[in-house]
Coordinates of C-alpha atoms and ligand atoms in Angstrom, one line a residue:
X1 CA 0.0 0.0 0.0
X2 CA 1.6 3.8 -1.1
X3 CA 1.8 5.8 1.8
X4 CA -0.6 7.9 0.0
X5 CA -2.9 5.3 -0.1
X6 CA -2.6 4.7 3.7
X7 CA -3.0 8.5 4.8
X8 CA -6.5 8.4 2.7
X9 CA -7.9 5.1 4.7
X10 CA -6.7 6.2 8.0
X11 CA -9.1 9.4 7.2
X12 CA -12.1 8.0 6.7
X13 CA -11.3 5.6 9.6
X14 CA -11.3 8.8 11.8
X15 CA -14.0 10.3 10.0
X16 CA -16.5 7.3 10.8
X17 CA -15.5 7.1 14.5
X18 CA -16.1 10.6 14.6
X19 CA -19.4 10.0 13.2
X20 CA -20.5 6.7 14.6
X21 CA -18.1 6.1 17.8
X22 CA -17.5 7.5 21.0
X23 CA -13.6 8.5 21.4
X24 CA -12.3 10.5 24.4
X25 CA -10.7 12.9 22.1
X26 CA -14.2 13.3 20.3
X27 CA -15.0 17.4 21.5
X28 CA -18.7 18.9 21.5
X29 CA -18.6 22.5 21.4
X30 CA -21.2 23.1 24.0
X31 CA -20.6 22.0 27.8
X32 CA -22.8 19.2 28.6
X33 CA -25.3 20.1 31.6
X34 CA -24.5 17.9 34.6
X35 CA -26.5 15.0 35.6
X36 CA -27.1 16.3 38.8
X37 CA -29.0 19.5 37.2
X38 CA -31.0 17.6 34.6
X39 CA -32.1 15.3 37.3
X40 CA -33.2 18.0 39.8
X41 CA -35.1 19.9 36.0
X42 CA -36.8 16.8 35.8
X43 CA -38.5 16.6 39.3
X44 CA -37.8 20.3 41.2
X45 CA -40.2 18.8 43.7
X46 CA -37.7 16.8 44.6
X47 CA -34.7 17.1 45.8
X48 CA -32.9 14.0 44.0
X49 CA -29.8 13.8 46.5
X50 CA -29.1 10.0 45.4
X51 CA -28.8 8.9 41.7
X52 CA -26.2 6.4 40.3
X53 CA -25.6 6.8 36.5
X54 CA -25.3 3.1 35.5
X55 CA -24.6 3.2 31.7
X56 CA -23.4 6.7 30.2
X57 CA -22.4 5.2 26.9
X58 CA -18.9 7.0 26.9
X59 CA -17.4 3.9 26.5
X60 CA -18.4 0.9 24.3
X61 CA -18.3 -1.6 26.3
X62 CA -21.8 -0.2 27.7
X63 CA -23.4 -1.1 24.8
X64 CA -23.3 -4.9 26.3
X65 CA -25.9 -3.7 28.6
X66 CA -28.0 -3.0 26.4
X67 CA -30.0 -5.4 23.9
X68 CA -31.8 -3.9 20.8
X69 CA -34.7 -5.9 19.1
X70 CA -34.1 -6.4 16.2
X71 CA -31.2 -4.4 15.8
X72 CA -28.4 -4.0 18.5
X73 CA -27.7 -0.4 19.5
X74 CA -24.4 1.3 18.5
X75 CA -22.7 4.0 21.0
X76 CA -22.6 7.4 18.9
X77 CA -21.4 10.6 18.8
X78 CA -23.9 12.8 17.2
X79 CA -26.3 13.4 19.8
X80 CA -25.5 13.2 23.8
X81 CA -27.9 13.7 26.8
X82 CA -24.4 14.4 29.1
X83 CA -20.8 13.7 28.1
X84 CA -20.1 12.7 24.4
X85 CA -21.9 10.1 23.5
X86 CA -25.2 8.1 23.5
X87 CA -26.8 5.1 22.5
X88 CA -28.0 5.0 18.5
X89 CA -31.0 2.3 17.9
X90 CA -32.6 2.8 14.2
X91 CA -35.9 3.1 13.2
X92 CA -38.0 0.3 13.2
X93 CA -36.7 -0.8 16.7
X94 CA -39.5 -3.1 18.4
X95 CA -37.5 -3.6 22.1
X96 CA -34.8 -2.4 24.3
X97 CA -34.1 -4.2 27.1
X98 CA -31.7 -2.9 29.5
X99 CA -30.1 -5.1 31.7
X100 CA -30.3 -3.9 35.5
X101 CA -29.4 -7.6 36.8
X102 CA -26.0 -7.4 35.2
X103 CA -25.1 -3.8 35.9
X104 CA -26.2 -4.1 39.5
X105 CA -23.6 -7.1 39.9
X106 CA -23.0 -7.6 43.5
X107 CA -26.3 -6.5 44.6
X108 CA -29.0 -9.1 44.3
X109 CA -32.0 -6.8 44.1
X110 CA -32.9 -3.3 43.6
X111 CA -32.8 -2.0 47.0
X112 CA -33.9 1.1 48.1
X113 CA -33.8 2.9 44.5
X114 CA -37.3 4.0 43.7
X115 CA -36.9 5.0 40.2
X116 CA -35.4 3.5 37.4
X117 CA -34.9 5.0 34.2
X118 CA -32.9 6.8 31.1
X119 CA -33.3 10.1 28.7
X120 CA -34.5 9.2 25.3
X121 CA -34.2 11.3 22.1
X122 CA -36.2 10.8 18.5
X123 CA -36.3 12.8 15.2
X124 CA -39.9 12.2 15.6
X125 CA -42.6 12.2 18.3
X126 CA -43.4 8.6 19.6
X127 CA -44.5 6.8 22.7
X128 CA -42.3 4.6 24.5
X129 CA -44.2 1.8 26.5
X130 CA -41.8 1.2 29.7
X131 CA -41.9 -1.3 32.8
X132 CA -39.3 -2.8 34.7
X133 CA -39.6 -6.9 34.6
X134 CA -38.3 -9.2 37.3
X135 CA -39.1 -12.5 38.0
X136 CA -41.7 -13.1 35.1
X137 CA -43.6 -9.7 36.6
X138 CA -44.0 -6.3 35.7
X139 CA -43.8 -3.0 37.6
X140 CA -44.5 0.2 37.0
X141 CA -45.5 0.2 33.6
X142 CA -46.1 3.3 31.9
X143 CA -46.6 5.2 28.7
X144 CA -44.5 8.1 28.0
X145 CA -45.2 10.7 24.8
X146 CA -41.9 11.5 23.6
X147 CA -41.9 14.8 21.9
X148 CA -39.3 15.3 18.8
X149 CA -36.1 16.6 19.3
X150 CA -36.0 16.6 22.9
X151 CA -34.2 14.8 25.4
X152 CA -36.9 13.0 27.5
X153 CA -36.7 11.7 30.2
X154 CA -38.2 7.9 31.1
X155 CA -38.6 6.6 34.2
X156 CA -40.2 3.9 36.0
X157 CA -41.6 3.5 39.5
X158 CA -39.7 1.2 41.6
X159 CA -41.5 1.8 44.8
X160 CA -44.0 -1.4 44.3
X161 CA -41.5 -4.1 43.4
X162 CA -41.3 -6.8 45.4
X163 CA -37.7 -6.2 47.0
X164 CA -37.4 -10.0 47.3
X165 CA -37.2 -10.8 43.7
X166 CA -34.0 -10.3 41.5
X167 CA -32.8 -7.7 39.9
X168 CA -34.3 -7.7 36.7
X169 CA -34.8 -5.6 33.5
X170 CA -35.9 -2.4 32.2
X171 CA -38.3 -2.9 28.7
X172 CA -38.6 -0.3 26.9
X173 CA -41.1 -0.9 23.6
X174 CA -41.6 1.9 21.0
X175 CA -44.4 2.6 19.2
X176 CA -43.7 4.2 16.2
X177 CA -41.1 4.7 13.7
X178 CA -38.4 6.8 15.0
X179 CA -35.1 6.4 15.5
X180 CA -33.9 6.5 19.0
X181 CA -30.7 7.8 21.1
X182 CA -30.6 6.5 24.6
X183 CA -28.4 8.1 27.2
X184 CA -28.1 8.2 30.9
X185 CA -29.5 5.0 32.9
X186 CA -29.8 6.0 36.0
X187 CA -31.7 4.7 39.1
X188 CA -32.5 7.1 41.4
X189 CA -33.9 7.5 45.7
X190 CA -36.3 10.1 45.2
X191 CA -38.3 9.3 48.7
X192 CA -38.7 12.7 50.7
X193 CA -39.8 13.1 54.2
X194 CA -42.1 15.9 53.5
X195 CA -43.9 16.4 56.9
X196 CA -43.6 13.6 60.1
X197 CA -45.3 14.9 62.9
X198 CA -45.8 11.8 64.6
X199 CA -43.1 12.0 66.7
X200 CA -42.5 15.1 68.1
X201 CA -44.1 15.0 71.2
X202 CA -46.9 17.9 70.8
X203 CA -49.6 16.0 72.0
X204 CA -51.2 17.2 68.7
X205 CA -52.6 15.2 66.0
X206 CA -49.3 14.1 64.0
X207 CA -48.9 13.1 60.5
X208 CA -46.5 11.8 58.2
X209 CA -46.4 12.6 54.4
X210 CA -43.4 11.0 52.1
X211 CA -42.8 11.2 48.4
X212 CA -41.4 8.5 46.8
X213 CA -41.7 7.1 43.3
X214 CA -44.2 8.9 41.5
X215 CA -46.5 8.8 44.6
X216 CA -47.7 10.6 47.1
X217 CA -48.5 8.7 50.3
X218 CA -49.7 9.9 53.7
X219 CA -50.9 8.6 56.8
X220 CA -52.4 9.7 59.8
X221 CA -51.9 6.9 62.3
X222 CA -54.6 5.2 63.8
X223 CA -56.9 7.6 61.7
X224 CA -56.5 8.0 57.7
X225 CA -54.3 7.0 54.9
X226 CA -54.1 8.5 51.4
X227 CA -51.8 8.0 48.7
X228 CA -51.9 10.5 45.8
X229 CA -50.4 9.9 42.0
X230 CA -48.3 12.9 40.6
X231 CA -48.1 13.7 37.2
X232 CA -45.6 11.3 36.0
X233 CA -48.1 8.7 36.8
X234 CA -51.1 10.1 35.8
X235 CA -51.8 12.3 33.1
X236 CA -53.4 14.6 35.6
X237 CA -52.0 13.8 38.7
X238 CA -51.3 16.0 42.0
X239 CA -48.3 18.3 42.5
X240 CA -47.1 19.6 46.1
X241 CA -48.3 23.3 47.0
X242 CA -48.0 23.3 50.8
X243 CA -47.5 20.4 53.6
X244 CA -46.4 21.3 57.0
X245 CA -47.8 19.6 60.7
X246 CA -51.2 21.3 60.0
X247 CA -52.4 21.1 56.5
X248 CA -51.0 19.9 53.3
X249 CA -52.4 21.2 49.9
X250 CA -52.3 19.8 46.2
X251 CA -53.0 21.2 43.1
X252 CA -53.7 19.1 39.7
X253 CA -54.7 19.9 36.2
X254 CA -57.5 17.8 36.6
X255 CA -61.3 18.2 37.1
X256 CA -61.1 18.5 40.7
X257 CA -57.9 21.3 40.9
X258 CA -57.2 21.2 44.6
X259 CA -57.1 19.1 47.6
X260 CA -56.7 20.3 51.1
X261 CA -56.0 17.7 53.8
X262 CA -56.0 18.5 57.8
X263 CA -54.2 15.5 60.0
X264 CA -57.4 15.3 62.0
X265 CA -59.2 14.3 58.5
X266 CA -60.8 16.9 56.8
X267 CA -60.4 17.2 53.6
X268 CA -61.4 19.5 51.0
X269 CA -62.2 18.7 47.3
X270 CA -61.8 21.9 45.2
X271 CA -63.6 23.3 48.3
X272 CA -66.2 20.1 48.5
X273 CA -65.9 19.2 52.4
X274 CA -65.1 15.0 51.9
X275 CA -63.1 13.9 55.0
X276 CA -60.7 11.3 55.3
X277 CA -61.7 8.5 57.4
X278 CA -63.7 8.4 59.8
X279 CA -65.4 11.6 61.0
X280 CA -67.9 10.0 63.5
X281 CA -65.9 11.9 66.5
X282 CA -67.1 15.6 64.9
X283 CA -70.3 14.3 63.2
X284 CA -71.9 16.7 61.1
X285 CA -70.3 20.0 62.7
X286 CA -67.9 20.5 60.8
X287 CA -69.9 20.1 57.5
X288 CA -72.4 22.4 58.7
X289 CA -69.4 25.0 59.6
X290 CA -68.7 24.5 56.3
X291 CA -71.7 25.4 54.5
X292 CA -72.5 27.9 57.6
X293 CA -69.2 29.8 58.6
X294 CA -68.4 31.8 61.7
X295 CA -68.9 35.6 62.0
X296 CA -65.4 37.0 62.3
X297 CA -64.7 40.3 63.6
X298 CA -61.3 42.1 63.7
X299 CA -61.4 44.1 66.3
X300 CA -57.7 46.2 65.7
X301 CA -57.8 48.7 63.3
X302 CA -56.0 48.2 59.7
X303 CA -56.4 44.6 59.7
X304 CA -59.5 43.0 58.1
X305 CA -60.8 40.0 56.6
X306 CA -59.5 39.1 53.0
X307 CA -62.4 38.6 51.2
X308 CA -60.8 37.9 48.1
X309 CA -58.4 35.0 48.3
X310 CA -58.5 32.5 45.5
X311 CA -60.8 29.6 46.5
X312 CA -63.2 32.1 48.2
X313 CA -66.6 31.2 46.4
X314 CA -68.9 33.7 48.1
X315 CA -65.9 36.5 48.9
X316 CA -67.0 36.5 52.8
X317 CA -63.7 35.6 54.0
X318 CA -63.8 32.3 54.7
X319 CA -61.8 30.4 51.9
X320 CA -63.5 26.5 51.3
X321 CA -61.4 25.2 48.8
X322 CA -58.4 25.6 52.3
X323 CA -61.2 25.3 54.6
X324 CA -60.0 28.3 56.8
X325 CA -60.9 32.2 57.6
X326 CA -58.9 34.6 55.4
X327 CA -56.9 37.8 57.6
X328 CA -54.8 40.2 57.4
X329 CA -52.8 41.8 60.0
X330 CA -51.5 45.8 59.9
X331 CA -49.1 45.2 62.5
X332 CA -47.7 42.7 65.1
X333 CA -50.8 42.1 66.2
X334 CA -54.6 41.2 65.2
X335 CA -57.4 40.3 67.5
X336 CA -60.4 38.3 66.1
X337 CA -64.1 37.9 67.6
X338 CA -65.6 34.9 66.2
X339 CA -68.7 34.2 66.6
X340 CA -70.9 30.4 65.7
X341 CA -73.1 30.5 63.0
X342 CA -74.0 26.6 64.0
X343 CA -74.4 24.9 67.4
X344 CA -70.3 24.6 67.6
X345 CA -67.2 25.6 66.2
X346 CA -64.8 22.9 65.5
X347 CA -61.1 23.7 65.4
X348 CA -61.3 27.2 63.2
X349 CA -58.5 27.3 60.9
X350 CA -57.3 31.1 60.8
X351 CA -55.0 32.2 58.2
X352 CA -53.2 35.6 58.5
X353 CA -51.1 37.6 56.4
X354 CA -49.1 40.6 57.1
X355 CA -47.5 39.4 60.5
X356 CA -43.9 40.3 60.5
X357 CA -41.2 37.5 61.2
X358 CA -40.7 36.3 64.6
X359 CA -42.6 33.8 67.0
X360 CA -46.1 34.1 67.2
X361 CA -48.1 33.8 70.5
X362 CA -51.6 32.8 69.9
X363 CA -54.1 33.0 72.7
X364 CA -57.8 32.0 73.4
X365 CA -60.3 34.0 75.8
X366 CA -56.6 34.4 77.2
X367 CA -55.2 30.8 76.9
X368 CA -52.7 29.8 75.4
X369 CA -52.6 27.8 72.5
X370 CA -49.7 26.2 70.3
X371 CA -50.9 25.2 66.7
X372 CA -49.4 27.7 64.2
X373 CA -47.0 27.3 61.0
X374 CA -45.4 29.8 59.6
X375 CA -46.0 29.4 55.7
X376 CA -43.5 29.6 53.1
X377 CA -45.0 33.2 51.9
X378 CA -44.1 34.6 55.3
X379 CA -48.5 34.2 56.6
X380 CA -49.3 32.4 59.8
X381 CA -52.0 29.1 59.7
X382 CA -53.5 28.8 63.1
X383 CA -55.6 26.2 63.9
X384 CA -57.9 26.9 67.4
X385 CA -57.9 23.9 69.1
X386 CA -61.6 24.6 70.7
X387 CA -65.4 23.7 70.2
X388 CA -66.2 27.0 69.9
X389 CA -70.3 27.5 71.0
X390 CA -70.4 31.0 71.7
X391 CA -68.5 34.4 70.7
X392 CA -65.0 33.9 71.5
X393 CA -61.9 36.2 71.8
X394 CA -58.6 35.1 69.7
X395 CA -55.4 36.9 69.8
X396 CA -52.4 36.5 67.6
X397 CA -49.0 38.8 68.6
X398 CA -45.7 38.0 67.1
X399 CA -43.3 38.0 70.3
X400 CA -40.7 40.4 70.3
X401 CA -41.5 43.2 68.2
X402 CA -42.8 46.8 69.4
Ligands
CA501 CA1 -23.4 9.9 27.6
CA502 CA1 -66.5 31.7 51.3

C-alpha cells in the first residue's frame, strides 16, 4: 500500500468514529449540563440527593448492557444527553431491554432505589411503553409521549416491586417509527420526608407525608391514609403546594384542581368538604361550619378579613377550597371575635397575612394555644384547638417586636 494510499484510509477511519463512535478525544462545542442539574429539572419537587448513572455510553463496552430488538444499539457521537456520546437504535426498533441484573452485579435486588430510568431522544414524536420486569412480573408500567427533538426523560416507579425478587430488566417498547438515542441509565432515591409529625411529642394530631416514586402517600396513624399519583403517573396527577404539621395542599390539572387535607381528617375537594376516614368523633359539625361559617370580627384597626383570596366562592372571607378564615394583619398584632353560625365551632382554621417575622403567640379567651405554622409566603395558619359555642376572643401577637 503507497503511503498515499494509507493517509486516505486512515481518514475515513477517523472520520467514521467521529461519526458513529464514542472517542475520548471526540469534542462537542457546548458543555454538557451535569446529571445532577438535569435530574433536579426533571423533578424540582424533589430534591434527588441519590442517583447512580449506571450506563453513560462513553465507553463501548456499555453497549453490552443494552439489547436492541431487532437491531443492537451502536454507542454514537452525534447526539449526547451528558458527556459525548449516547446510544443510536434505528428506526424500526420493536424492544430495548436494558439489563439492571448485570449492571447491579453484587447486589442481588434493587434495593432502596425508587426510580429507574434513562433520557430518550427521537427525530420524531413517539411513545415509549416502559416497565421494569423481574421475576416473570412487571412494575411500574407506563406510557411516555416523547416529543421530537428533545431529550426526554423515562422513568419507571420502583416503589411497588417486590424487593425479594431479583434484579431484573428495564423494557422499553416503542411505538412508532423513529429512530432512538438512549443516554443516561440511572436509578434514582427520590423518597422525601415531607412532613412527620408523629413524633415530636406535641400532644397534637401528627402526621406523616413521604414522596417516593411517583406517589404521594400519607398517613395519619390510627386515623386516615391516602396516597396520591403525581403527574408522571397520571396524566393529571397531583403536585405539592403546601405540607407542614397542619395542612397539606395539592393542586392538579385535573377536574377536581385542589385538595386540602388536615391530620385530623378533613379534607377538602376543590372546596367540597369530603373527609378522610372516619369523622364520626365531629359528626356533622364540621360540615355544617362549612356550608354555615363563623362571623369573624377584627377588632384592631388596619387589619381585616380578605375577602378575596382565591378559592373564596362567596368573597366573605372564609376560603373553602383551604377550609379556613382569610386575615390580614396591619401590624404585630390582630385580635379576632368569632362568633358560631351553627351549634359549635370545631377547630377554626385562621389564616393571617401581614404578621412580620418572629414567634407568634396565639391565645384564646386568654389561653394559650400552640398550633401555628409559619407558611413559606411569610402568613401564619393557626388552627384553634376549641369547640367553639359561643362568641370567642382570639389573639395573635408575634413575640418580640414593638
Ligand atoms: Ca453519555
Ligand atoms: Ca367563602
Amino acid at each position: 500500500m503507497k503511503r498515499s494510499q494509507r493517509w486516505r484510509w486512515g481518514g475515513i477511519l477517523l472520520a467514521l468514529m467521529a461519526m458513529a463512535g464514542c472517542s475520548a478525544s471526540h469534542k462537542k462545542t457546548a458543555t454538557p449540563e451535569p446529571i445532577g442539574m438535569q435530574l433536579r429539572r426533571l423533578d424540582p419537587q424533589s430534591r434527588w440527593t441519590r442517583y447512580d448513572v449506571l450506563l453513560s455510553f462513553e465507553s463501548e463496552s456499555d453497549r453490552a448492557f443494552v439489547v436492541g430488538d431487532p437491531a443492537a444499539g451502536q454507542v454514537d457521537a452525534r447526539i449526547a444527553h451528558a458527556g459525548q456520546c449516547g446510544l443510536f437504535l434505528p428506526g424500526g426498533t420493536r424492544q430495548i431491554d436494558i439489563k439492571l441484573s448485570s449492571l447491579l452485579r453484587g447486589r442481588k435486588d434493587i434495593g432502596e432505589w425508587t426510580l429507574a430510568g434513562a433520557f430518550v431522544f427521537a427525530d420524531q414524536p413517539l411513545i415509549i411503553h416502559v416497565a421494569y420486569w423481574s421475576g416473570g412480573k412487571s412494575w411500574g408500567g407506563r406510557a411516555v409521549p416523547i416529543p421530537a427533538r428533545q431529550w426526554t426523560a423515562l422513568f419507571v416507579d420502583l416503589t411497588g416491586v417486590d424487593r425479594d425478587a431479583p434484579a431484573g430488566v428495564l423494557q422499553l417498547r416503542p411505538e412508532g417509527s423513529a429512530a432512538i438515542h438512549l443516554d443516561d441509565v440511572t436509578l434514582v432515591d427520590n423518597r422525601r420526608v415531607l412532613v412527620d409529625s408523629t413524633t415530636d411529642g406535641s400532644g397534637l394530631e401528627g402526621w406523616r407525608i413521604i414522596r417516593r416514586g411517583f406517589a404521594i402517600d400519607g398517613d395519619a396513624p390510627g386515623r386516615f391514609r391516602f396516597a396520591l399519583e403525581t403527574p408522571e403517573s397520571a396524566p393529571n396527577g397531583w403536585v405539592i403546594q403546601q405540607v407542614n404539621a397542619l395542612r397539606a395542599l395539592f393542586v392538579s390539572e385535573d377536574k377536581t384542581k385542589t385538595l386540602c387535607i388536615y391530620p385530623d381528617g378533613r379534607a377538602y375537594w376543590d372546596g367540597n368538604y369530603r373527609p378522610m376516614g372516619s369523622m364520626e368523633r365531629y359528626g356533622q359539625a364540621i360540615a355544617q361550619q362549612h356550608d354555615d361559617p363563623a362571623e369573624v370580627q377584627v377588632l384592631d384597626e388596619g387589619g381585616k378579613l380578605n375577602r378575596s383570596t382565591r378559592g373564596d366562592a362567596n368573597h366573605d372571607g372564609y376560603n373553602e377550597c383551604l377550609g379556613a378564615y382569610q386575615l390580614t394583619a396591619a401590624g404585630w398584632r390582630l385580635q379576632v371575635r368569632m362568633t358560631p353560625r351553627t351549634a359549635r365551632l370545631v377547630l377554626p382554621v385562621l389564616e393571617i397575612a401581614g404578621l412580620p417575622d418572629g414567634k407568634v403567640q396565639v391565645t384564646v379567651e386568654g389561653r394559650l394555644v400552640d398550633q401555628w405554622e409559619r407558611l413559606e409566603d411569610g402568613s401564619v395558619l393557626v388552627v384553634i384547638p376549641a369547640r367553639l359555642q359561643r362568641s370567642t376572643l382570639i389573639d395573635i401577637r408575634v413575640k418580640g417586636v414593638d
